[in-house]
XYZ file of C-alpha atoms in Angstrom:
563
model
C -6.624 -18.366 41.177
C -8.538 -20.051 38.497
C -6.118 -21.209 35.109
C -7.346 -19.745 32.152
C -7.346 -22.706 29.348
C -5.440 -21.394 25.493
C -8.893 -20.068 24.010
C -9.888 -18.205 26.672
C -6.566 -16.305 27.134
C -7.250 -15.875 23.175
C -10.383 -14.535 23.681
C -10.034 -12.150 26.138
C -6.861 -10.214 24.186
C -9.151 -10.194 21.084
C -11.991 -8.800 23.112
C -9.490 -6.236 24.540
C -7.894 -5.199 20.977
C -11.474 -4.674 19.622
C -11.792 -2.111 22.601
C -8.901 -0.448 22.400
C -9.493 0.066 18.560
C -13.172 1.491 19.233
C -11.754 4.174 21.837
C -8.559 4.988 19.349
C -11.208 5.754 16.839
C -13.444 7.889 19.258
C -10.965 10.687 18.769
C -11.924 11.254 15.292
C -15.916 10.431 16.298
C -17.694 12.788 18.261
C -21.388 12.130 17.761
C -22.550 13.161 14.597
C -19.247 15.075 13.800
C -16.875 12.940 12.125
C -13.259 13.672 10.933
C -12.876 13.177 7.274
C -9.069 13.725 5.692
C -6.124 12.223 3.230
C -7.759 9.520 0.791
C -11.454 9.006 2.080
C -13.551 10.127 -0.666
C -11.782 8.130 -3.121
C -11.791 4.877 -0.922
C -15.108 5.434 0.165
C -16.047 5.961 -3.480
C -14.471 2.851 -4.184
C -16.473 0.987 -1.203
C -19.422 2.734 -2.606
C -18.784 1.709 -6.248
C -18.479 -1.625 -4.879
C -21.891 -1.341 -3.266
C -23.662 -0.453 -5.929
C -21.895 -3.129 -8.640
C -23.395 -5.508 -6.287
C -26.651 -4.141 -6.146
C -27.202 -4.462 -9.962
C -25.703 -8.510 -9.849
C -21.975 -6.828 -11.105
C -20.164 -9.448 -8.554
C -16.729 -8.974 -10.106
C -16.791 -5.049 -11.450
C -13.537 -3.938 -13.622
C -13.982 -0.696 -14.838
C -16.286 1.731 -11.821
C -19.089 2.779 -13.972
C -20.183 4.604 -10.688
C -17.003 6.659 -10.722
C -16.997 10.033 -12.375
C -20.485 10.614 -13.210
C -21.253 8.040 -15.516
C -17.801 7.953 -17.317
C -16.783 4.916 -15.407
C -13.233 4.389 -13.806
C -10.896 1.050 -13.661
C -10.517 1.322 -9.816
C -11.687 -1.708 -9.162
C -9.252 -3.063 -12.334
C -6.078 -1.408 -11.135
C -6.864 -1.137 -7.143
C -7.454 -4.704 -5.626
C -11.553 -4.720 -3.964
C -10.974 -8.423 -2.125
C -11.336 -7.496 0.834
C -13.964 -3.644 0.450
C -16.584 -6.853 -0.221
C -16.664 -7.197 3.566
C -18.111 -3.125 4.034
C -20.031 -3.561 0.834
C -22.167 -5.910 2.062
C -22.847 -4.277 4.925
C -24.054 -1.202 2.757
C -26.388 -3.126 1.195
C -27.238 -4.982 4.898
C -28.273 -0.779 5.463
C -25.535 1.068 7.176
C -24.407 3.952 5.802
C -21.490 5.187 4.245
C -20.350 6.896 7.297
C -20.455 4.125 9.443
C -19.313 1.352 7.261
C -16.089 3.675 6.415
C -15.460 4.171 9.817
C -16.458 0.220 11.013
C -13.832 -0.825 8.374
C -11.172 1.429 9.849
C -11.930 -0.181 13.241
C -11.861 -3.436 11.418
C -8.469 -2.983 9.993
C -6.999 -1.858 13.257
C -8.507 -4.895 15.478
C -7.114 -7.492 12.486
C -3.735 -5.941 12.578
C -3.301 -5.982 16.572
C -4.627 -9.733 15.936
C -2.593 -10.835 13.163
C 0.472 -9.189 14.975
C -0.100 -11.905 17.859
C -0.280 -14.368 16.127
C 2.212 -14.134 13.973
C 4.278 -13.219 17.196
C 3.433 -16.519 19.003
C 3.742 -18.435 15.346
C 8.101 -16.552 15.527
C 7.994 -18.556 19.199
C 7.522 -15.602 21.490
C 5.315 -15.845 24.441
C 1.598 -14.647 24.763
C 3.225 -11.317 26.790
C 5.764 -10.885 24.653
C 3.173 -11.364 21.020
C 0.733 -8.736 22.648
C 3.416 -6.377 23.612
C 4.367 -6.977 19.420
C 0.915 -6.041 18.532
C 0.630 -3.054 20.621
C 4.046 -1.840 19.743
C 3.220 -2.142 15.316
C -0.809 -1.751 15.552
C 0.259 1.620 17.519
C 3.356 2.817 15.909
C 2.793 6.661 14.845
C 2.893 5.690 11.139
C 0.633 2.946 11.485
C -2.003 4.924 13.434
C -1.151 8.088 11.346
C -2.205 5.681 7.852
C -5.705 5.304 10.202
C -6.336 8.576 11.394
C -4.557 11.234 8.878
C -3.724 9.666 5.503
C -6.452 7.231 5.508
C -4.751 5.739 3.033
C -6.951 2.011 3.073
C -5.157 0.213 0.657
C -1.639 0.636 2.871
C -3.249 0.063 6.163
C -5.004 -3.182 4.603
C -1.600 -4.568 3.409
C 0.112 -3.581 6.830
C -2.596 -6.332 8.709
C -0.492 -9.308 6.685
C 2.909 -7.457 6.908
C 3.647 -9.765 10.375
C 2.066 -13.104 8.518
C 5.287 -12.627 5.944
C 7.889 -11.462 8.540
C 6.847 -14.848 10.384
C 6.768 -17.199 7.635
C 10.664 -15.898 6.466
C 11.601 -16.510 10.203
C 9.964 -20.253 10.257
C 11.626 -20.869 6.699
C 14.852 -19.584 7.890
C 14.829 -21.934 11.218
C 14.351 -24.634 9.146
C 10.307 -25.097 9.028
C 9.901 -25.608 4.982
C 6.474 -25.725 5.759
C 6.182 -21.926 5.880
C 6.402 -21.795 2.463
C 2.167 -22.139 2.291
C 2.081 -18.910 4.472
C 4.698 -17.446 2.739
C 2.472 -17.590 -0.060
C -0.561 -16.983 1.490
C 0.294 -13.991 3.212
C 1.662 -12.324 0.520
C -0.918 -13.398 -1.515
C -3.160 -10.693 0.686
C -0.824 -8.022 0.692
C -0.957 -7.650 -2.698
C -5.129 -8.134 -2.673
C -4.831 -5.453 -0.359
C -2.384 -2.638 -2.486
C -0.344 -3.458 -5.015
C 3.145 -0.786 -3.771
C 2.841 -2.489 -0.415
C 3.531 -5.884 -2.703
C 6.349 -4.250 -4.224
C 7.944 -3.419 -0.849
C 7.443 -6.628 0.730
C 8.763 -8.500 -2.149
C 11.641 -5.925 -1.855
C 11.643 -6.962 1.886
C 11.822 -10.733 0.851
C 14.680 -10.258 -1.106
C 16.412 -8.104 1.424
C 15.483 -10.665 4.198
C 16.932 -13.841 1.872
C 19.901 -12.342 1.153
C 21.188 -11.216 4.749
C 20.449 -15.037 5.723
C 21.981 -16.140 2.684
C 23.522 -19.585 4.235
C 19.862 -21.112 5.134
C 17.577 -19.766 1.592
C 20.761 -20.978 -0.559
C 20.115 -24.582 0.174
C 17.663 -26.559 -1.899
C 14.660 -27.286 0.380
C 14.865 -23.557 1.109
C 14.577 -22.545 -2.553
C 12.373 -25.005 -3.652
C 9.993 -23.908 -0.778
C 10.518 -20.311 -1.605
C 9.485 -20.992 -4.821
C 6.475 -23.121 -4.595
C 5.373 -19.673 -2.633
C 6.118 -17.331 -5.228
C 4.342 -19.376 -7.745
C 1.313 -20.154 -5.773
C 0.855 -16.209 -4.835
C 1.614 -15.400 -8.582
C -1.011 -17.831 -9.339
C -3.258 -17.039 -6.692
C -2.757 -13.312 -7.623
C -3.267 -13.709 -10.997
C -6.917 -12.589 -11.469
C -5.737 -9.196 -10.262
C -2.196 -8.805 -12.042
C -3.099 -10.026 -15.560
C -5.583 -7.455 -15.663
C -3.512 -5.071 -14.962
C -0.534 -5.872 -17.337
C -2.953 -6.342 -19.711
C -4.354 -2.771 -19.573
C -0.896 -1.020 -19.013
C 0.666 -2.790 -22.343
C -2.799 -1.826 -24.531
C -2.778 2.324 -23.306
C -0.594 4.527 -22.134
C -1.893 5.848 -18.615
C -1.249 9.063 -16.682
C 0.308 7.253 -13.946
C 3.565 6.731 -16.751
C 3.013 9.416 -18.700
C 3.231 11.952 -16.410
C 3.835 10.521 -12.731
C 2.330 12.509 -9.614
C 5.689 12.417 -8.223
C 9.190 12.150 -8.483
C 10.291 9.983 -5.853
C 13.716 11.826 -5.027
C 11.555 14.995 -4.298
C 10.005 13.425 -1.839
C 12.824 11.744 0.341
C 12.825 13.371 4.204
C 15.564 15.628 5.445
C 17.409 13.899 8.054
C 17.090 16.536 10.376
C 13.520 17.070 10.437
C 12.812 13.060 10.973
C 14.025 13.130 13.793
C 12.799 16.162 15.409
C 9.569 15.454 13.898
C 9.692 11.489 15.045
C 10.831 12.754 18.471
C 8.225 15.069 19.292
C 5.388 12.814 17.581
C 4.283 15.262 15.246
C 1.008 14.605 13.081
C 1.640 13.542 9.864
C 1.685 16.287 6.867
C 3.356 16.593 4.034
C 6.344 18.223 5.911
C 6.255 16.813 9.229
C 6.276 12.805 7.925
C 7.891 10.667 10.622
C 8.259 7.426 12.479
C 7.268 8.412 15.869
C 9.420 8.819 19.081
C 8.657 4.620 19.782
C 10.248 3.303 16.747
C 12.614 6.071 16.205
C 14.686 5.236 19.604
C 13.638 1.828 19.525
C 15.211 1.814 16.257
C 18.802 2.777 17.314
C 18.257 0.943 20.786
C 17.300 -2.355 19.166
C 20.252 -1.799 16.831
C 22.692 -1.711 19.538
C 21.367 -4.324 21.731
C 20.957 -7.003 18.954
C 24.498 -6.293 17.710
C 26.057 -6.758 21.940
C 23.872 -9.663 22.001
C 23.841 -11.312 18.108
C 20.381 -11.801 18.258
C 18.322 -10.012 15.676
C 21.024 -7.892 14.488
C 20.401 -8.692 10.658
C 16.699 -7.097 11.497
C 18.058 -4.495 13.406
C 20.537 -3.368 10.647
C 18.282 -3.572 7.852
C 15.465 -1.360 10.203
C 18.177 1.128 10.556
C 19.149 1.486 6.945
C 15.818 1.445 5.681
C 15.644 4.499 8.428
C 18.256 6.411 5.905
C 16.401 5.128 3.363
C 13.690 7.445 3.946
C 15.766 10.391 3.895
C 17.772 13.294 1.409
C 20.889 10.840 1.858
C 19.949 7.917 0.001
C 20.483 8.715 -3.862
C 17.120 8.396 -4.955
C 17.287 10.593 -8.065
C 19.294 7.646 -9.914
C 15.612 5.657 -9.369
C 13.626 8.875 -10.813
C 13.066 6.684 -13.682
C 12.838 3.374 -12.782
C 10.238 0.317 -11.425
C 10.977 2.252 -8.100
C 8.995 5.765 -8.399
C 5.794 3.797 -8.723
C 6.509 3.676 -5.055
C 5.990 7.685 -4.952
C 7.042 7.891 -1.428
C 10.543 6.791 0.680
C 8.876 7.421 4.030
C 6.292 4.450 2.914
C 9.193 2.064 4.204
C 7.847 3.025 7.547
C 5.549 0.520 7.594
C 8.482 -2.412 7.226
C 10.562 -0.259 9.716
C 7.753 -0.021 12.205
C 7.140 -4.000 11.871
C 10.871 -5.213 12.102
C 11.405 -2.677 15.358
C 8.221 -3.759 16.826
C 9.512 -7.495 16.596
C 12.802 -6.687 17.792
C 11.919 -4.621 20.853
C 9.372 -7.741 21.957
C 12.230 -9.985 21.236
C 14.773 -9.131 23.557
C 16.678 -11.772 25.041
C 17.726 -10.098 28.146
C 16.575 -7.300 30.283
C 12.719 -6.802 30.131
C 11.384 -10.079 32.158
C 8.124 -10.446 31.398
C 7.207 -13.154 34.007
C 8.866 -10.643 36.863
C 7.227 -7.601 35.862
C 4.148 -8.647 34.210
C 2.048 -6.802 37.147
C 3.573 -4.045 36.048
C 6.012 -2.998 33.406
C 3.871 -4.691 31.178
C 0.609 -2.871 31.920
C 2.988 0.534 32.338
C 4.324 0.131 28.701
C 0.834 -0.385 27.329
C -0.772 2.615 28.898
C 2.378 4.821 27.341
C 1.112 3.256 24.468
C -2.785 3.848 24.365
C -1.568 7.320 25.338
C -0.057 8.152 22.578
C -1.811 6.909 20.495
C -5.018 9.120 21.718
C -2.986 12.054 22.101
C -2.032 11.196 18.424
C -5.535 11.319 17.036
C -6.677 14.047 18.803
C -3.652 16.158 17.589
C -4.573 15.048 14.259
C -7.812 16.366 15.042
C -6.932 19.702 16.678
C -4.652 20.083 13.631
C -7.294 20.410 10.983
C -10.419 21.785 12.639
C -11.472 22.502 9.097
C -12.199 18.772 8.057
C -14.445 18.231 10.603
C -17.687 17.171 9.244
C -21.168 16.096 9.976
C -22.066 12.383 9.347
C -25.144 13.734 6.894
C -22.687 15.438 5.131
C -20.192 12.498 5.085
C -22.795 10.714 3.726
C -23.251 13.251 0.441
C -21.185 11.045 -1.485
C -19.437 12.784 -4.889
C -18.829 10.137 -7.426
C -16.489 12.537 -8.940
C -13.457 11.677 -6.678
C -11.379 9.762 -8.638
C -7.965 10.213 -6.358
C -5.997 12.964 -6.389
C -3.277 11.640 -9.373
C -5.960 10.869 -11.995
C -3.373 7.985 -12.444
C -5.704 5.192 -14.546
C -6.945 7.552 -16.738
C -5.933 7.546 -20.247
C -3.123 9.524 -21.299
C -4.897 12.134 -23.461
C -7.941 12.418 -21.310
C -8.555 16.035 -19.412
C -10.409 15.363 -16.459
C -11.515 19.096 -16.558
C -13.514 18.364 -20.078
C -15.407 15.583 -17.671
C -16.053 18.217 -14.965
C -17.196 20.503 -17.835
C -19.731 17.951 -19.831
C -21.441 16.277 -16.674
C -24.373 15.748 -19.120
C -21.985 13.533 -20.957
C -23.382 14.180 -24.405
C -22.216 12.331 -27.488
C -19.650 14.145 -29.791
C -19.852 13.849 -33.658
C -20.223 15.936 -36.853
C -23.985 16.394 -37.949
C -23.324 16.876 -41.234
C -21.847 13.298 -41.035
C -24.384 11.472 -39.274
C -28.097 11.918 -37.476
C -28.052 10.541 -33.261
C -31.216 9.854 -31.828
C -32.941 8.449 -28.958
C -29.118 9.062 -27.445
C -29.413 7.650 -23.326
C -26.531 7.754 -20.540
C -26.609 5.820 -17.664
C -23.984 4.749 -15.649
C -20.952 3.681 -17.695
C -23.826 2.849 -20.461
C -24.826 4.544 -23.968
C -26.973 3.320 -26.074
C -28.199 5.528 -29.420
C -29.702 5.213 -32.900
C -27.628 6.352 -35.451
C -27.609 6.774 -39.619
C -24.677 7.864 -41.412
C -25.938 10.175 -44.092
C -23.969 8.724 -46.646
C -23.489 5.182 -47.146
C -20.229 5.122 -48.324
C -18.562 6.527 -45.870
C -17.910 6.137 -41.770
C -18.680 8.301 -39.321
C -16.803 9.131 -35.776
C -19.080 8.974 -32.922
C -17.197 9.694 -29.640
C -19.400 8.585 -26.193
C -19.508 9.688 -22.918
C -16.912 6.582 -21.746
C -13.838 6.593 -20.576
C -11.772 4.134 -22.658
C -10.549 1.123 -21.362
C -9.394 -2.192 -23.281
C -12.722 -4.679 -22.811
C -15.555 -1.906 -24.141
C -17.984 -3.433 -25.932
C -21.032 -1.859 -28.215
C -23.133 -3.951 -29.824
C -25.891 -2.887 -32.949
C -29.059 -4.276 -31.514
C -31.020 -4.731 -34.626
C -28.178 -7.618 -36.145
C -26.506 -8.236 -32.918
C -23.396 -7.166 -34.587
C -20.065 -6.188 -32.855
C -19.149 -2.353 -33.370
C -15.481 -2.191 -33.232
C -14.540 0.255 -30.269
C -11.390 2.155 -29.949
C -9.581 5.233 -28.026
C -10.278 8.561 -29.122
C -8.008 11.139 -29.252
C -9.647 12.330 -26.253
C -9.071 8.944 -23.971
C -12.777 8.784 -24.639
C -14.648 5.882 -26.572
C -14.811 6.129 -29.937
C -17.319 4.525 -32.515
C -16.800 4.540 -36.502
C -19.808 3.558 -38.008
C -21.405 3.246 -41.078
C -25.152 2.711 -42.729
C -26.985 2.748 -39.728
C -28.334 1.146 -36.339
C -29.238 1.005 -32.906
C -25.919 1.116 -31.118
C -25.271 -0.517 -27.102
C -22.281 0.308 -25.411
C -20.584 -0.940 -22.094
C -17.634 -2.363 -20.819
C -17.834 -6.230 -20.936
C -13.983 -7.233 -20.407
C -11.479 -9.457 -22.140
C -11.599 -12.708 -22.208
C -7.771 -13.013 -20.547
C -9.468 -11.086 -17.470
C -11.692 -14.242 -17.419
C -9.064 -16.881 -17.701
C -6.979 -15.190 -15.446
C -9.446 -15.719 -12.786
C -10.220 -18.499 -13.566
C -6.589 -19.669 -12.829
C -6.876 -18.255 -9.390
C -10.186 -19.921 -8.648
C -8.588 -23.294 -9.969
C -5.533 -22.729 -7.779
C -7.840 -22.355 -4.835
C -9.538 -25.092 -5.211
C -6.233 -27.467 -5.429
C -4.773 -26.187 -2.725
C -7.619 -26.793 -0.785
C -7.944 -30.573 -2.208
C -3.887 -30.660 -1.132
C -4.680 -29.349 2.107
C -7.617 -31.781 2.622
C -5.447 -35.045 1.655
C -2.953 -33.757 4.081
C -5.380 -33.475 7.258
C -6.912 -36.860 5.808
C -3.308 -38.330 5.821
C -2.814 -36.932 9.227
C -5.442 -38.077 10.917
C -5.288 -41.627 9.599
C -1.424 -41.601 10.782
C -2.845 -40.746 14.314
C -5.574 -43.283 14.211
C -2.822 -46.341 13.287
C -0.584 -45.096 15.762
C -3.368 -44.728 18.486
C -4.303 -48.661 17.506
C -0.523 -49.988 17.415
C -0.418 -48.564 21.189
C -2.936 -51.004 22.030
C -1.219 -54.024 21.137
């Protein structure tokens, strides 16, 4: 039998994990009938939005002036885009909306299986055992259920770099200081990807340095964990200044009146595990782990703690576990940094990866050299199995959002997500449904609007304020968001722009003009990425000296042999 060489073995498990993510998918494909649920419109809106930013030579959009008709929306602000570039430019390559949606799901389940692997091979387990941890996380019912159900983008982004951190607090915590650039790195995506899963891995981090407090109290360790928070803060800062920056100038729905109350949304005990047991699809009601993680959860537990490997993992799996449920007091966090996280039963995702790892880790038992021919092929098919019987439950379970790809493709601008969250506080969303026209509001006995055009997330008018002493309110068509700009065309004047009462934008002008409004940004947006783009490039000037330093080492080593 012919040896495979490293890339090939490499090759062939990618090859098979695109596969297996294609025919996972074809249970919510049939032809031209697609299955559309949970978040899609608004992240295909936002892939969409992206799309056409790019089309007009926007390459960095802030506020959507797609979204909402016209009215713009900050998705792109508040919701990281890094990675929706990838399916934008394949709408403007020519595919449509249906398939690049559905491509990027595939996408996102192929990178995780990959990224699992590695990261499993980078922790020190063997090829086996790091494709058995792929299968086991990129198939875990809450993983798949984020895919198929919820299709909630953002979280299923952030879970593809979810192993990258779990393996870089491993390597730091068996000594390799080194890690500390992954470390970085990888959390450096999960937050490009969605901003609670940041929050919860950071959480993780904490949790994680704390139960191995001996090893991340010493120097090296700290010093290394702390060149990695600063180089992700860095790196990250093009997205979070932004955002602080808007949240301390308004007041936004998502604080002044939250979708959700994170106590009311903990699980009853009881119902995760029959739920988890029987592998139900995921609903509002039914939310659980699956039947994989759930007993792999309590099995892990017990074998890490007979044989002390793991057991750290295993115990902090398991009490994130009650975490998720009615026992944990999460009414005292009602009102703190923690509802933003909306949901307890989002720590699934860490509890799925930390089982995963742990099940694939076993020191004894399970011998993957013995039984490769067949245990491991056994275990996989389970897996594959119910994973399809997964989406075609989810399927079977709401016939009614079943869909042709045409009308898939009808895209509604108007799906802004279902919390309204980044909208100002005083803005109705209704009185948007209810002036799609999105004509200009003012007194005319104040002041005469002509020549008054909307296009998206632009107004431009000609104004005169009948008398000259006085000011005049104009409010536009614009949702208001700190960086909106209107300029009078005639002395290339600025026009100071401000919130209305209405969350809209609001002129107060005077004499008279030809008036151009748009959002434009603030200049700490720019420096802010500017400091990621300069952190960037250092790192990779750092890196480069490095491999330069490296190689050179190798080459006066290589000519010392000689002599």
């Amino acid at each position: 039998m012919i040896k495979k060489s490293g890339w090939q073995v490499t090759l062939l498990v990618e090859v098979g994990f695109v596969i297996l993510s294609m025919m996972l998918f074809a249970a919510l494909v049939h032809g031209n009938q697609v299955f559309a649920t949970g978040d899609y419109h608004f992240h295909q809106n936002r892939i969409e939005s992206l799309y056409e930013a790019l089309k007009h030579g926007d390459l960095l959009p802030r506020v959507d002036t797609y979204f909402a008709g016209g009215y713009g929306y900050a998705a792109s602000l508040f919701y990281p885009t890094l990675f929706l570039y990838v399916p934008a430019v394949f709408r403007l390559i020519g595919f449509s909306s249906a398939q690049v949606y559905f491509g990027t799901l595939i996408g996102i389940l192929w990178a995780t299986f990959a990224t699992t692997e590695f990261a499993g091979r980078q922790m020190g387990l063997s090829r086996a055992r790091s494709v058995m941890f792929a299968l086991l996380y990129g198939l875990s019912t809450y993983h798949l259920q984020d895919l198929f159900s919820r299709q909630d983008m953002g979280e299923a982004m952030a879970m593809v770099f979810f192993p990258l951190v779990l393996a870089s607090l491993v390597k730091l915590n068996h000594g390799d200081k080194r890690a500390w650039l992954w470390l970085a790195l990888s959390m450096t995506a999960v937050g490009y990807s969605h901003m609670l899963s940041l929050e919860m891995m950071g959480l993780f981090c904490v949790i994680y340095a704390l139960t191995h407090w001996r090893t991340f109290v010493t120097k090296r360790t700290l010093l290394a964990v702390g060149a990695a928070a600063i180089t992700a803060i860095l790196l990250l800062s093009a997205y979070l200044v932004p955002v602080g920056e808007q949240l301390m100038s308004q007041t936004f729905q998502v604080t002044s009146t939250p979708l959700v109350y994170i106590s009311k949304e903990a699980v009853s005990p009881m119902n995760l595990v029959i739920n988890s047991l029987t592998n139900q699809v995921f609903h509002a009601n039914t939310v659980n782990v699956g039947p994989v993680i759930f007993i792999g959860s309590l099995v892990g537990l017990g074998l890490a703690l007979k044989q002390h490997h793991n057991r750290r993992l295993a115990v902090i799996a398991v009490a994130m576990l009650i975490m998720t449920t009615s026992l944990f007091p999460w009414a005292l966090l009602n009102h703190t940094m923690f509802n933003t996280l909306q949901f307890p039963w989002r720590l699934f995702s860490i509890i799925s990866l930390l089982v995963s790892y742990n099940l694939s880790d076993l020191q004894y038992g399970l011998s993957f050299k013995r039984a490769s021919n067949i245990v491991v092929p056994m275990n996989i098919s389970v897996l594959v199995l119910l994973g399809l019987q997964l989406g075609m439950k989810t399927v079977t379970a709401s016939p009614q959002r079943v869909e042709t790809e045409g009308s898939f493709n009808k895209i509604d601008s108007y799906y802004i997500g279902a919390g309204h969250e980044y909208l100002p506080k005083t803005l109705s969303y209704n009185k948007i449904l209810s002036n799609k026209h999105r004509t200009l509001v003012y007194n005319n006995e104040d002041v005469t609007v002509t020549a008054a055009k909307a296009s998206d997330g632009h107004v431009e008018f000609h104004y005169v304020v009948h008398d000259s002493q006085r000011h005049a309110k104009i409010s536009l068509p614009l949702v208001y968001y700190k960086g909106m700009q209107a300029v009078n065309t005639l002395d290339h004047q600025f026009v100071t722009t401000r919130e209305s009462g209405t969350g809209m934008t609001e002129l107060n002008v005077t004499g008279s003009g030809n008036v151009a409004v748009g959002y434009a940004g603030t200049a700490l947006q720019r420096i802010s990425v500017l400091v990621s783009m300069a952190t960037v490039f250092a790192m990779s000037l750092s890196i480069r000296r490095r491999q330069r330093s490296f190689a050179h080492a190798r080459l006066r080593t290589r000519h010392g042999n000689r002599f």
